[in-house]
CSV table of N, CA and C in Angstrom, one decimal:
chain,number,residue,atom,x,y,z
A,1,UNK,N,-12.5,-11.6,-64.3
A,1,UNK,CA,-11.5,-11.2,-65.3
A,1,UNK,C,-11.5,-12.2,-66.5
A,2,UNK,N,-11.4,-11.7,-67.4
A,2,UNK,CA,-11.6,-12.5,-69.0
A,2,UNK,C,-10.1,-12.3,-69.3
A,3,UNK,N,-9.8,-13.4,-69.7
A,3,UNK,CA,-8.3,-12.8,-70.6
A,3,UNK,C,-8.3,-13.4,-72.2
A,4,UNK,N,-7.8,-12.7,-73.0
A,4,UNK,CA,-7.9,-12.8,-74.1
A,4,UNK,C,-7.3,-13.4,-74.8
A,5,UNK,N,-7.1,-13.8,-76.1
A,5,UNK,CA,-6.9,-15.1,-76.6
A,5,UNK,C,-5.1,-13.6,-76.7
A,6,UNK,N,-3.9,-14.9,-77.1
A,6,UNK,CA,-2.9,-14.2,-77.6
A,6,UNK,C,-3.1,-13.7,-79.2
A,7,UNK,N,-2.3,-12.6,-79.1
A,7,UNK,CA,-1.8,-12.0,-80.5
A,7,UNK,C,-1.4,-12.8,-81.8
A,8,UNK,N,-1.9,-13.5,-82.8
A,8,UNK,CA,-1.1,-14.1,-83.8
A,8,UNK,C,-1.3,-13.3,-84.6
A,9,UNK,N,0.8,-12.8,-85.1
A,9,UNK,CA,1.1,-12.3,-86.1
A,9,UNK,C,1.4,-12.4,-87.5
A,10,UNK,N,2.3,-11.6,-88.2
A,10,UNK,CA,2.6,-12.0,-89.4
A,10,UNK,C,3.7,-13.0,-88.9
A,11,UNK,N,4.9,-12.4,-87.6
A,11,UNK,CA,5.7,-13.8,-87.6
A,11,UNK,C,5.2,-15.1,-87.1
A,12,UNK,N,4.1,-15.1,-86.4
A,12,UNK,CA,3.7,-15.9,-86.2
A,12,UNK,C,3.2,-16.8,-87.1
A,13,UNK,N,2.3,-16.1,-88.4
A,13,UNK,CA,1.8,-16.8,-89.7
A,13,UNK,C,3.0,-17.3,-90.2
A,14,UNK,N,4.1,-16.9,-90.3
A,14,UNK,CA,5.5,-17.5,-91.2
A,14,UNK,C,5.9,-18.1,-90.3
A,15,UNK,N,5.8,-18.7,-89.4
A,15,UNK,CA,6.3,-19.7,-88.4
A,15,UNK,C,5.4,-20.8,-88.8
A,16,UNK,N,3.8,-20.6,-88.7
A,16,UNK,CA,3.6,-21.8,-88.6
A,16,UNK,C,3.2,-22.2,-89.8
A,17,UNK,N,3.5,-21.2,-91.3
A,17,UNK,CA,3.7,-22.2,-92.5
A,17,UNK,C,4.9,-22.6,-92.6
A,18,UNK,N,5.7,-22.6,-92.2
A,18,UNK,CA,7.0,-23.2,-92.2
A,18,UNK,C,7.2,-24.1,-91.4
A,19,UNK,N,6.2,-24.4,-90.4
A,19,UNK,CA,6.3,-25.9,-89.6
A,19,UNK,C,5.0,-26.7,-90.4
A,20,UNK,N,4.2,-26.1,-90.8
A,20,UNK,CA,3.0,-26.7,-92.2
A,20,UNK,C,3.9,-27.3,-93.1
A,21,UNK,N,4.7,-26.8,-93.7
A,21,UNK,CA,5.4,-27.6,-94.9
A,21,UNK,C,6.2,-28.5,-94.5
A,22,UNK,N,6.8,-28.1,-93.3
A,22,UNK,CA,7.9,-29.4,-92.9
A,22,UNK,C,8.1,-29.1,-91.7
A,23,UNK,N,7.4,-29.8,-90.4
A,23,UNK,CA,7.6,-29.8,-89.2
A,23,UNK,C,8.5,-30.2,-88.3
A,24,UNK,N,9.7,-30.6,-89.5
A,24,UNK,CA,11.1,-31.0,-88.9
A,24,UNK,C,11.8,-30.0,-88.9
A,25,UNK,N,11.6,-28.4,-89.6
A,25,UNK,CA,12.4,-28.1,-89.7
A,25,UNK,C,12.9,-27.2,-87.8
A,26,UNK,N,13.9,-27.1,-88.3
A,26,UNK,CA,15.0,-26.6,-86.6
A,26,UNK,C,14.3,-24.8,-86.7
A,27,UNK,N,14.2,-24.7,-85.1
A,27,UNK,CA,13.9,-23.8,-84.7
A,27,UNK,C,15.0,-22.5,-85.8
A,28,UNK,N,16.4,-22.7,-85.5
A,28,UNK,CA,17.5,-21.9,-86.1
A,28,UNK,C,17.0,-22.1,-87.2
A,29,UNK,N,16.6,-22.3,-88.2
A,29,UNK,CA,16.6,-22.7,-90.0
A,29,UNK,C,15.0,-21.8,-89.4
A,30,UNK,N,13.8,-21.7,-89.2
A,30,UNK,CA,13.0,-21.1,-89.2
A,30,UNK,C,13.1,-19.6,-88.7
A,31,UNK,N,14.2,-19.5,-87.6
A,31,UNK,CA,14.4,-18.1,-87.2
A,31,UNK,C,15.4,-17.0,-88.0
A,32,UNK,N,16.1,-17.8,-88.9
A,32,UNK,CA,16.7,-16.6,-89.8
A,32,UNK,C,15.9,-16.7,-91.1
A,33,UNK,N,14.8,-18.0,-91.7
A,33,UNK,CA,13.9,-17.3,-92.6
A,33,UNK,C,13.1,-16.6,-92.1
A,34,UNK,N,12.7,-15.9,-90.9
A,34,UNK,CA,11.5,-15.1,-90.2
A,34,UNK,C,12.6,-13.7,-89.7
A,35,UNK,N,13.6,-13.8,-89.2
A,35,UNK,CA,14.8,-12.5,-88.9
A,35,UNK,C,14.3,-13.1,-86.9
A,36,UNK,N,14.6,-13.9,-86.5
A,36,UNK,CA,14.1,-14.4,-85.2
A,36,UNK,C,15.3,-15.1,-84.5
A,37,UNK,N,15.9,-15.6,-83.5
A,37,UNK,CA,16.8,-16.2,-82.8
A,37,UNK,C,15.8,-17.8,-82.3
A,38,UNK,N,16.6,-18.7,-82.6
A,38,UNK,CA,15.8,-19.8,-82.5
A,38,UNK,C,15.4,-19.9,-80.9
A,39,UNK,N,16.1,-19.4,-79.7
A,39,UNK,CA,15.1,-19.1,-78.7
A,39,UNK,C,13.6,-17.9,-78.8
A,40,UNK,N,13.8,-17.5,-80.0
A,40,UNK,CA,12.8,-16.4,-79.8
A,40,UNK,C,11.1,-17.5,-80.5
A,41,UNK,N,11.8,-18.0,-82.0
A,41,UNK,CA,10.8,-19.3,-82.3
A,41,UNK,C,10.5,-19.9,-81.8
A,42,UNK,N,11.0,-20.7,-80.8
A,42,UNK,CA,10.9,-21.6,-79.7
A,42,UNK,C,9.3,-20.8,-79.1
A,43,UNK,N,10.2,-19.7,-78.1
A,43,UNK,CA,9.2,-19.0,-77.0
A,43,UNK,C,7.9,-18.9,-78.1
A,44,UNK,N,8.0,-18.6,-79.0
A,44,UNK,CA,6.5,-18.6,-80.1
A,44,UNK,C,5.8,-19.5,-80.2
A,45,UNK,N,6.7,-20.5,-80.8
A,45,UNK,CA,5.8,-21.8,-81.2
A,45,UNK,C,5.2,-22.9,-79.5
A,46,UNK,N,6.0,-22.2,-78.7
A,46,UNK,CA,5.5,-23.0,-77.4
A,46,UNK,C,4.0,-22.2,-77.5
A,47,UNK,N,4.2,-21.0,-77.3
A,47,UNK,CA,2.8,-20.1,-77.1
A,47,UNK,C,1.9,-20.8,-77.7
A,48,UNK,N,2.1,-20.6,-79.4
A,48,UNK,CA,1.4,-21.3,-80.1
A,48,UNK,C,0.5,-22.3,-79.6
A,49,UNK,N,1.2,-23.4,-79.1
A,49,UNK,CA,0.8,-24.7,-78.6
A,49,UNK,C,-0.2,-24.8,-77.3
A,50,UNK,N,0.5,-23.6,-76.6
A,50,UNK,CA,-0.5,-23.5,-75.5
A,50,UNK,C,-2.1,-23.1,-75.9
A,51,UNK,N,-2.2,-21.8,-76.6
A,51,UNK,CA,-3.8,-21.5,-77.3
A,51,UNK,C,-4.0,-22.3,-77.7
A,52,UNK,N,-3.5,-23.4,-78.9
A,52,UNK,CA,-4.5,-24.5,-79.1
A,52,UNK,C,-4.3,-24.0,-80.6
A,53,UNK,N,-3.6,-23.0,-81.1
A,53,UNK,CA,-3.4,-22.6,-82.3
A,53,UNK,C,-2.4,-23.9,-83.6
A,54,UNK,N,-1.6,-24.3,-82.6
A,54,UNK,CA,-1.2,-25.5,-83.0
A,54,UNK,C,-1.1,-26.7,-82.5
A,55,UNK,N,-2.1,-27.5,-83.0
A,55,UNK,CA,-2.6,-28.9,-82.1
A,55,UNK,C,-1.6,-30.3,-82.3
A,56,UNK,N,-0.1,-29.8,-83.0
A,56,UNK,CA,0.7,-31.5,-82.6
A,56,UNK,C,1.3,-31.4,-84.1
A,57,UNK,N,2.3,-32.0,-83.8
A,57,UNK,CA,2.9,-32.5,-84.9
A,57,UNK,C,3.4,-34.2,-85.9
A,58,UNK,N,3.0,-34.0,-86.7
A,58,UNK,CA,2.6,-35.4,-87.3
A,58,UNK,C,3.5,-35.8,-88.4
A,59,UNK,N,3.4,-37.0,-88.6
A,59,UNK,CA,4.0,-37.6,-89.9
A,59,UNK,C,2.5,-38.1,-90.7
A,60,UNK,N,3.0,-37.4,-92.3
A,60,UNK,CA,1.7,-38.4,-93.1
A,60,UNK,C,2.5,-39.6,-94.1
A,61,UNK,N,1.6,-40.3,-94.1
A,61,UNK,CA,2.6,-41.7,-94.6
A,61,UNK,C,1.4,-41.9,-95.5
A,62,UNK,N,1.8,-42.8,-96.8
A,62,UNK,CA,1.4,-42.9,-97.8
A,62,UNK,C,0.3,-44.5,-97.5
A,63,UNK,N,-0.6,-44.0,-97.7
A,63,UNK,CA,-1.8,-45.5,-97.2
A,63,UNK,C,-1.4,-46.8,-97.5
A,64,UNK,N,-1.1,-47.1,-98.7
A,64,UNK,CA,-0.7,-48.4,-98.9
A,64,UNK,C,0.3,-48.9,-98.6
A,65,UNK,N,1.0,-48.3,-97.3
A,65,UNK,CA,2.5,-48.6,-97.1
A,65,UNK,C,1.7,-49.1,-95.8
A,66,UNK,N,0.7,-48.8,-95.5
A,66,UNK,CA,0.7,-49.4,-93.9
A,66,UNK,C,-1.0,-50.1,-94.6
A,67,UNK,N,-1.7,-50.4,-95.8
A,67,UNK,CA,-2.1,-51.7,-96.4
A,67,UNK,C,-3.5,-51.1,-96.3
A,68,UNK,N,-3.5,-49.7,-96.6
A,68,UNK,CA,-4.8,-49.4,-96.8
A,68,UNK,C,-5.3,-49.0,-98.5
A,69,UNK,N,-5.4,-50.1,-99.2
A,69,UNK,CA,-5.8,-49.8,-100.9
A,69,UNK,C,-6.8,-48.9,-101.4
A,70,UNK,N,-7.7,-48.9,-100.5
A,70,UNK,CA,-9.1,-49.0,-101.1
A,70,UNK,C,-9.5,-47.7,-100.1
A,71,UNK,N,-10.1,-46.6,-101.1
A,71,UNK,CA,-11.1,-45.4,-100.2
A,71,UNK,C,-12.0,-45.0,-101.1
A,72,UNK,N,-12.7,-44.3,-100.0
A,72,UNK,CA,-14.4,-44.0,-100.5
A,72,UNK,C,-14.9,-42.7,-99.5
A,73,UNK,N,-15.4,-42.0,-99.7
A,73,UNK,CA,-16.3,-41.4,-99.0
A,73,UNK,C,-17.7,-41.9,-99.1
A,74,UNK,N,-18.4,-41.8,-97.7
A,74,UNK,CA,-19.7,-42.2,-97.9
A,74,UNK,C,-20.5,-41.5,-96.6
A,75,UNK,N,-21.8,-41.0,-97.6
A,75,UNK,CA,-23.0,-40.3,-97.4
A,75,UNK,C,-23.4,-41.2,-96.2
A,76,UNK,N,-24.3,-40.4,-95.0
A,76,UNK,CA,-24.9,-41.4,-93.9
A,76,UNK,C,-25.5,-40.6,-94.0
A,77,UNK,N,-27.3,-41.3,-94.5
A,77,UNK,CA,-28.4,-40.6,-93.7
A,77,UNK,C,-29.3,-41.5,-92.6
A,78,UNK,N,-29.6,-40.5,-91.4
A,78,UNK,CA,-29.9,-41.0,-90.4
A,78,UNK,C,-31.5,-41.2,-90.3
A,79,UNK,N,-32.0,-41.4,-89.7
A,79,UNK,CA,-33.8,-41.8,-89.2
A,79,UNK,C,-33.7,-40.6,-88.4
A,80,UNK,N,-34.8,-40.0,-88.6
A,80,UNK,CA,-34.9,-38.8,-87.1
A,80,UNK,C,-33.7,-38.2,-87.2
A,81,UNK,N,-33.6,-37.6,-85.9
A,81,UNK,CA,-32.4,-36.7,-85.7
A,81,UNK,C,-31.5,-37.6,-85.0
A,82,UNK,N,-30.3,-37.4,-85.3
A,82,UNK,CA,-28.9,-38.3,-85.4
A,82,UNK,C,-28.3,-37.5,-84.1
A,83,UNK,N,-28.1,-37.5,-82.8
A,83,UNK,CA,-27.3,-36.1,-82.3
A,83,UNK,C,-26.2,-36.7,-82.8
A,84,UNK,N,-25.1,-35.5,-83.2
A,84,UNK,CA,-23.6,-35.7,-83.5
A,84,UNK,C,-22.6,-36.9,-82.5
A,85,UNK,N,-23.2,-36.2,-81.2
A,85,UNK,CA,-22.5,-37.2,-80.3
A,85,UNK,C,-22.5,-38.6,-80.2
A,86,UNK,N,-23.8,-39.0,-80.9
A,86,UNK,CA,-24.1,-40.4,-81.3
A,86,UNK,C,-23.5,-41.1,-82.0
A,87,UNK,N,-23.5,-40.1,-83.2
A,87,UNK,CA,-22.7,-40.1,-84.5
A,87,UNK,C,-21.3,-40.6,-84.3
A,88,UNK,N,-20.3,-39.8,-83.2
A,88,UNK,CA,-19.2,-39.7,-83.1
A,88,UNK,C,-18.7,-41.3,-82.6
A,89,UNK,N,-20.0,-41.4,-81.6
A,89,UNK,CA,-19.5,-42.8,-81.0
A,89,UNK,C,-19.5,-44.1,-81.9
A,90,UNK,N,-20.1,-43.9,-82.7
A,90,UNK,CA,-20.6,-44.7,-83.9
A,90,UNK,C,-19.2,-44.6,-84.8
A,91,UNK,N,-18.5,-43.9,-85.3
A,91,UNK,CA,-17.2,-43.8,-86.1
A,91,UNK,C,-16.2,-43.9,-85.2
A,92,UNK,N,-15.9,-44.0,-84.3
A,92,UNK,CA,-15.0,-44.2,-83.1
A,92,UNK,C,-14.5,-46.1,-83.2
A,93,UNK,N,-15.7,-46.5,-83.3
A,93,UNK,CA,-15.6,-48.1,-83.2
A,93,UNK,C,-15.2,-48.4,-84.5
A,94,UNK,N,-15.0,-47.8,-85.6
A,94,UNK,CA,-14.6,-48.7,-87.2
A,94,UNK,C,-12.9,-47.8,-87.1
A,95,UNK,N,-11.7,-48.3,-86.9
A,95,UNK,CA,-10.6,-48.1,-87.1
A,95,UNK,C,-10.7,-47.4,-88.6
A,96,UNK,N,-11.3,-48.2,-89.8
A,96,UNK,CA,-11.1,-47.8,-90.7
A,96,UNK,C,-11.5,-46.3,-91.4
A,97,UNK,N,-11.9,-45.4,-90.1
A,97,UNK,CA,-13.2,-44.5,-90.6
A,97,UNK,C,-11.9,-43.3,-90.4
A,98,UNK,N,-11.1,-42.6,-91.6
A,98,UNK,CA,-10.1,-41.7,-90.9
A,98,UNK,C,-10.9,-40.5,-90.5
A,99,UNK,N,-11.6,-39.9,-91.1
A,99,UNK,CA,-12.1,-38.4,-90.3
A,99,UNK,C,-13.7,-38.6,-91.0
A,100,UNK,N,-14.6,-37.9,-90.0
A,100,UNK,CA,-16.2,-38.1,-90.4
A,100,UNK,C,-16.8,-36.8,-89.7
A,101,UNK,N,-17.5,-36.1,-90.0
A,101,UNK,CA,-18.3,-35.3,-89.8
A,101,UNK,C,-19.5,-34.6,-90.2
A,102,UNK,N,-20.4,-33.9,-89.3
A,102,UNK,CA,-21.7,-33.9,-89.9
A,102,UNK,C,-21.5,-32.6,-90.9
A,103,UNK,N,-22.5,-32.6,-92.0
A,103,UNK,CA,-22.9,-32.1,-92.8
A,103,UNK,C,-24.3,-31.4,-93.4
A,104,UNK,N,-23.9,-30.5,-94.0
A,104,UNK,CA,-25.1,-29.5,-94.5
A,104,UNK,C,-25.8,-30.0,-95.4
A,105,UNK,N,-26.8,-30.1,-96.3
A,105,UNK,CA,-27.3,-30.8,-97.5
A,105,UNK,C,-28.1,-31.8,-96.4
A,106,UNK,N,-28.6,-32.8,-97.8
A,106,UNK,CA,-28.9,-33.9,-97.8
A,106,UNK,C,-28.2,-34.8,-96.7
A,107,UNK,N,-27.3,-35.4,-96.8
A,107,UNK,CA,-27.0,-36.3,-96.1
A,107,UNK,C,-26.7,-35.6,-94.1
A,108,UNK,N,-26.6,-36.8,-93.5
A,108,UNK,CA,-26.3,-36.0,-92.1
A,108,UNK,C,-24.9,-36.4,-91.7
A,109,UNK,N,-24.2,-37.1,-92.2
A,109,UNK,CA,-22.5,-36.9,-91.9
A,109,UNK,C,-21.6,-37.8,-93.1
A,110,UNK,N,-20.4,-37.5,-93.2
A,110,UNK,CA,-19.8,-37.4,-94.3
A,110,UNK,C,-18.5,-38.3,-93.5
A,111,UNK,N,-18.2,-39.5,-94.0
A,111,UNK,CA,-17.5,-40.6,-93.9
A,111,UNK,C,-15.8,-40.7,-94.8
A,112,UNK,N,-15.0,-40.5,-93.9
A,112,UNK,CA,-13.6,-40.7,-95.2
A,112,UNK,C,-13.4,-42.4,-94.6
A,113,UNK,N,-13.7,-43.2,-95.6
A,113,UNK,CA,-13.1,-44.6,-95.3
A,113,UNK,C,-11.9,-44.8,-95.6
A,114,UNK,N,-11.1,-45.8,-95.2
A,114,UNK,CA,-10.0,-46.7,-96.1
A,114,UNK,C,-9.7,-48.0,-95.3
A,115,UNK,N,-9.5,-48.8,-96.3
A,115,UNK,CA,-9.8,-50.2,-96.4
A,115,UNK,C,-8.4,-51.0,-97.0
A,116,UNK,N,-8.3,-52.0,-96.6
A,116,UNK,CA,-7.5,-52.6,-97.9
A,116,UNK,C,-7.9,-53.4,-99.4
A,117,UNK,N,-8.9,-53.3,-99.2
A,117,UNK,CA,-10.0,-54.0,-100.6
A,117,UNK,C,-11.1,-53.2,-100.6
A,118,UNK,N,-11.4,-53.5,-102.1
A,118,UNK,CA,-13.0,-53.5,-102.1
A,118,UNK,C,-13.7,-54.6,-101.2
A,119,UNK,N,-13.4,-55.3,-101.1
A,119,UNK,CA,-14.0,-56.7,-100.2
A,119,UNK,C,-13.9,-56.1,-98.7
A,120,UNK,N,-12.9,-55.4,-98.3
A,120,UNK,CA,-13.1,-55.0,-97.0
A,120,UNK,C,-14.0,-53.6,-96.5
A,121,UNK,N,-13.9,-52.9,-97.7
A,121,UNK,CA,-14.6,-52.0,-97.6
A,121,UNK,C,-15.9,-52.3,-97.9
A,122,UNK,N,-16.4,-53.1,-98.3
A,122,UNK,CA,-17.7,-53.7,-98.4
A,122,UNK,C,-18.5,-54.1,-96.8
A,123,UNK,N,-17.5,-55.0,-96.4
A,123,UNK,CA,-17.5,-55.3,-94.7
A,123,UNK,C,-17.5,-54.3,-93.9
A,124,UNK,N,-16.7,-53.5,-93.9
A,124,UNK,CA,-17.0,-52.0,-93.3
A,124,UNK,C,-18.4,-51.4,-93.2
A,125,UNK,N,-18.5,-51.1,-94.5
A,125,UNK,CA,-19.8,-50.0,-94.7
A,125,UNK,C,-21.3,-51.0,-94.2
A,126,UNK,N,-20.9,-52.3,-94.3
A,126,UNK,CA,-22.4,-53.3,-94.1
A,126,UNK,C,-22.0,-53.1,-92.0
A,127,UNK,N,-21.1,-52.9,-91.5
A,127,UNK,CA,-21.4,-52.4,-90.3
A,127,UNK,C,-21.7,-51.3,-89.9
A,128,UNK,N,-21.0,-50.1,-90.3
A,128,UNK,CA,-21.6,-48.8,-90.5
A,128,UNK,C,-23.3,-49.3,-90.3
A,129,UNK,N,-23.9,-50.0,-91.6
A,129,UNK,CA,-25.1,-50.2,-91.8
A,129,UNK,C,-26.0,-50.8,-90.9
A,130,UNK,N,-25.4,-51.3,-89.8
A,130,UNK,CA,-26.1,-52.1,-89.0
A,130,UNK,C,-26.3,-51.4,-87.6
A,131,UNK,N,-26.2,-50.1,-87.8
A,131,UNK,CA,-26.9,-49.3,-86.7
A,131,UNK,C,-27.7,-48.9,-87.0
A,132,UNK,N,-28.9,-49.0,-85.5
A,132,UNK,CA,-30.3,-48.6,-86.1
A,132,UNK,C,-30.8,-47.6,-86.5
A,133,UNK,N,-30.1,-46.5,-86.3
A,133,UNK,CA,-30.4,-45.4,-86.6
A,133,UNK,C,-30.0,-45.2,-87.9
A,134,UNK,N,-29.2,-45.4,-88.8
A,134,UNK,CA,-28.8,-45.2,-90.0
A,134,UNK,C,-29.5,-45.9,-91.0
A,135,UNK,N,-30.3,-44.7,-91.8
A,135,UNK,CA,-31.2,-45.2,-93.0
A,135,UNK,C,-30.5,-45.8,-94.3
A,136,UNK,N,-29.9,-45.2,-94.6
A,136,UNK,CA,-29.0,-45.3,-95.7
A,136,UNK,C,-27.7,-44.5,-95.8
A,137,UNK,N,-27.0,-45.1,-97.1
A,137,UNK,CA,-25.6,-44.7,-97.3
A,137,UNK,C,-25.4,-44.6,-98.5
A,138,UNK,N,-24.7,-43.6,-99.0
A,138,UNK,CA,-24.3,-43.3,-100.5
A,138,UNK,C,-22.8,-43.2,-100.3
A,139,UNK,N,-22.0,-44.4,-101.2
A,139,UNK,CA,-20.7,-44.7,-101.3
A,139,UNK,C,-20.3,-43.4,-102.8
A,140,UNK,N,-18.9,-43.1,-102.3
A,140,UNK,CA,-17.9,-42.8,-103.7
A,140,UNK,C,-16.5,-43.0,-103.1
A,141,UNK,N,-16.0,-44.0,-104.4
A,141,UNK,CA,-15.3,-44.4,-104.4
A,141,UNK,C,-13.8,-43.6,-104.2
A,142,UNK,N,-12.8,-43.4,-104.1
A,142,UNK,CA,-11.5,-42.4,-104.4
A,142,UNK,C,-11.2,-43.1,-105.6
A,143,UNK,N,-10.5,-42.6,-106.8
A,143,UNK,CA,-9.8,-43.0,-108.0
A,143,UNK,C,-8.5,-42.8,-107.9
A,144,UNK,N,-8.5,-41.3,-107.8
A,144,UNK,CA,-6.8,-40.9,-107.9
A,144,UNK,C,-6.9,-39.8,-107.1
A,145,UNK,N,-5.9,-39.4,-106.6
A,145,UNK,CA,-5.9,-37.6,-105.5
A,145,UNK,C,-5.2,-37.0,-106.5
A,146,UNK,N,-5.8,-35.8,-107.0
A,146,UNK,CA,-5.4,-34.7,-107.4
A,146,UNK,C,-4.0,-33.9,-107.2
A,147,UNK,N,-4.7,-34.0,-106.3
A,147,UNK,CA,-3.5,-32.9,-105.4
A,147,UNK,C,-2.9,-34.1,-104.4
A,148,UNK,N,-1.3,-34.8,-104.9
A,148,UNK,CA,-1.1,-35.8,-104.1
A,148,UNK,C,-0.8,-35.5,-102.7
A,149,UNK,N,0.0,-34.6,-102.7
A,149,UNK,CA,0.5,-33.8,-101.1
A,149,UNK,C,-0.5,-33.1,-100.0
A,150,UNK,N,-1.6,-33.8,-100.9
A,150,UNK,CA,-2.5,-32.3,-99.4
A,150,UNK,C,-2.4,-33.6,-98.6
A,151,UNK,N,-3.2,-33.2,-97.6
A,151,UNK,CA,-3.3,-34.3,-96.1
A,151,UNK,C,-4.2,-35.4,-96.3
A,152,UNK,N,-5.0,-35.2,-97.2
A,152,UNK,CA,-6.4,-36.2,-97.3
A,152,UNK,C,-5.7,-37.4,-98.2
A,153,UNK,N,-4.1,-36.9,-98.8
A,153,UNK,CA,-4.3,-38.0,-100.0
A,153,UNK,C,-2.7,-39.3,-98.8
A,154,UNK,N,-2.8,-39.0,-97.7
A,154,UNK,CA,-1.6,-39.7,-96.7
A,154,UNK,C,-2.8,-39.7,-95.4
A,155,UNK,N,-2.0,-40.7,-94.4
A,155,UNK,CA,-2.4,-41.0,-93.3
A,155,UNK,C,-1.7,-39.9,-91.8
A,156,UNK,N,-2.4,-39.4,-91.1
A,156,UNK,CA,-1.7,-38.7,-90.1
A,156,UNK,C,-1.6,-39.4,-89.1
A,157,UNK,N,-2.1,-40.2,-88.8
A,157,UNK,CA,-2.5,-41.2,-87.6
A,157,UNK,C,-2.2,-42.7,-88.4
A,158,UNK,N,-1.5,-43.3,-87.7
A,158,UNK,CA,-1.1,-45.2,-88.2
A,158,UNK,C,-2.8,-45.9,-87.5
A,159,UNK,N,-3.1,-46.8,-88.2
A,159,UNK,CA,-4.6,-47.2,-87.9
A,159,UNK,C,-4.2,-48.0,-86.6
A,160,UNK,N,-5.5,-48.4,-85.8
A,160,UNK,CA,-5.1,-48.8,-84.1
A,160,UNK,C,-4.5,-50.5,-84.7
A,161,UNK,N,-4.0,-51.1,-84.1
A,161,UNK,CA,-3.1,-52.2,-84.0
A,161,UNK,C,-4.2,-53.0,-84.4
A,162,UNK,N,-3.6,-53.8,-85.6
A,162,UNK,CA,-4.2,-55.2,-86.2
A,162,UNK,C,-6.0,-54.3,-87.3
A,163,UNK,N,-5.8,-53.2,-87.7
A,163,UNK,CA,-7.0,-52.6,-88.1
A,163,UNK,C,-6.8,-53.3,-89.4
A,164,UNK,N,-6.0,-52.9,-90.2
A,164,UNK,CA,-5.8,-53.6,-91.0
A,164,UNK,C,-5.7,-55.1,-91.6
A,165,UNK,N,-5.8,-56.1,-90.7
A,165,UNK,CA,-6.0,-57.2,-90.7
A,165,UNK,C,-7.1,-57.6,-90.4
A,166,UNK,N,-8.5,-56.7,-90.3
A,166,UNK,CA,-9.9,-57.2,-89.9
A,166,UNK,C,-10.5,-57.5,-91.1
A,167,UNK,N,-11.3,-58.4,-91.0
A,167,UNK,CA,-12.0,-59.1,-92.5
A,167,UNK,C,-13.6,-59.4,-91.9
């Protein structure tokens, strides 16, 4: 017997942009902007949670409040074939590395640093560089975020204890 994924609706889509924009807000405050009883939101958004349709809820905090100045993305091209799993283990060990994954093009995975310097981000990427499999690396810097409020331009995760104090 196969069972099938649940139903996501329209109230379901207006549920979970309304916990997208602000994941504080009260079941009751989401169930009369949807026409719903906050036990009925509730029973949804648990659902939700069970499929895997909604993976957690988070706070994004502005980087330099927890002393991260300095970001970059950067290009990793590997020697040979890189498996991902490799890869993964390898960005696991730099605290500084917030989300990385492999990529189409040219390069073979795609690096979001942050740092509290250029000086630290220098140290970083020269470990990145000291795995043997990694041929090279092509740095870009961040200037300004565009779009201040999207997720890329705040932290969702606080960095592991003392990250920010490595030199």
């Amino acid at each position: 017997m196969t069972s099938r994924p649940a139903p996501f609706d329209e109230l379901d889509r207006k549920i979970v942009t309304a916990l997208m924009a602000n994941a504080r807000t009260s079941f009751a405050e989401i169930g009369t902007a949807v026409g719903l009883s906050s036990t009925a939101v509730k029973r949804r958004v648990d659902r939700l949670r069970e499929t895997g349709v909604i993976t957690g809820f988070t706070a994004t905090v502005r980087p330099s409040a927890l002393g991260w100045r300095t970001e970059a993305y950067v290009e990793v091209y590997c020697e040979g074939a890189a498996p991902p799993r490799r890869l993964a283990e390898v960005v696991r060990n730099h605290p500084e590395i917030a989300a990385a994954m492999t990529v189409t093009g040219g390069a073979d995975a795609l690096l979001h640093v942050r740092a509290r310097d250029v000086e630290h981000f220098e140290e970083v990427l020269e470990r990145i560089r000291q795995e043997p499999f990694i041929r090279k690396t092509i740095s870009v810097m961040v200037l300004s975020h565009l779009l201040p409020d999207s997720p890329e331009a705040g932290v969702s995760q606080p960095a592991p204890e003392g990250a920010a104090d490595v030199r």
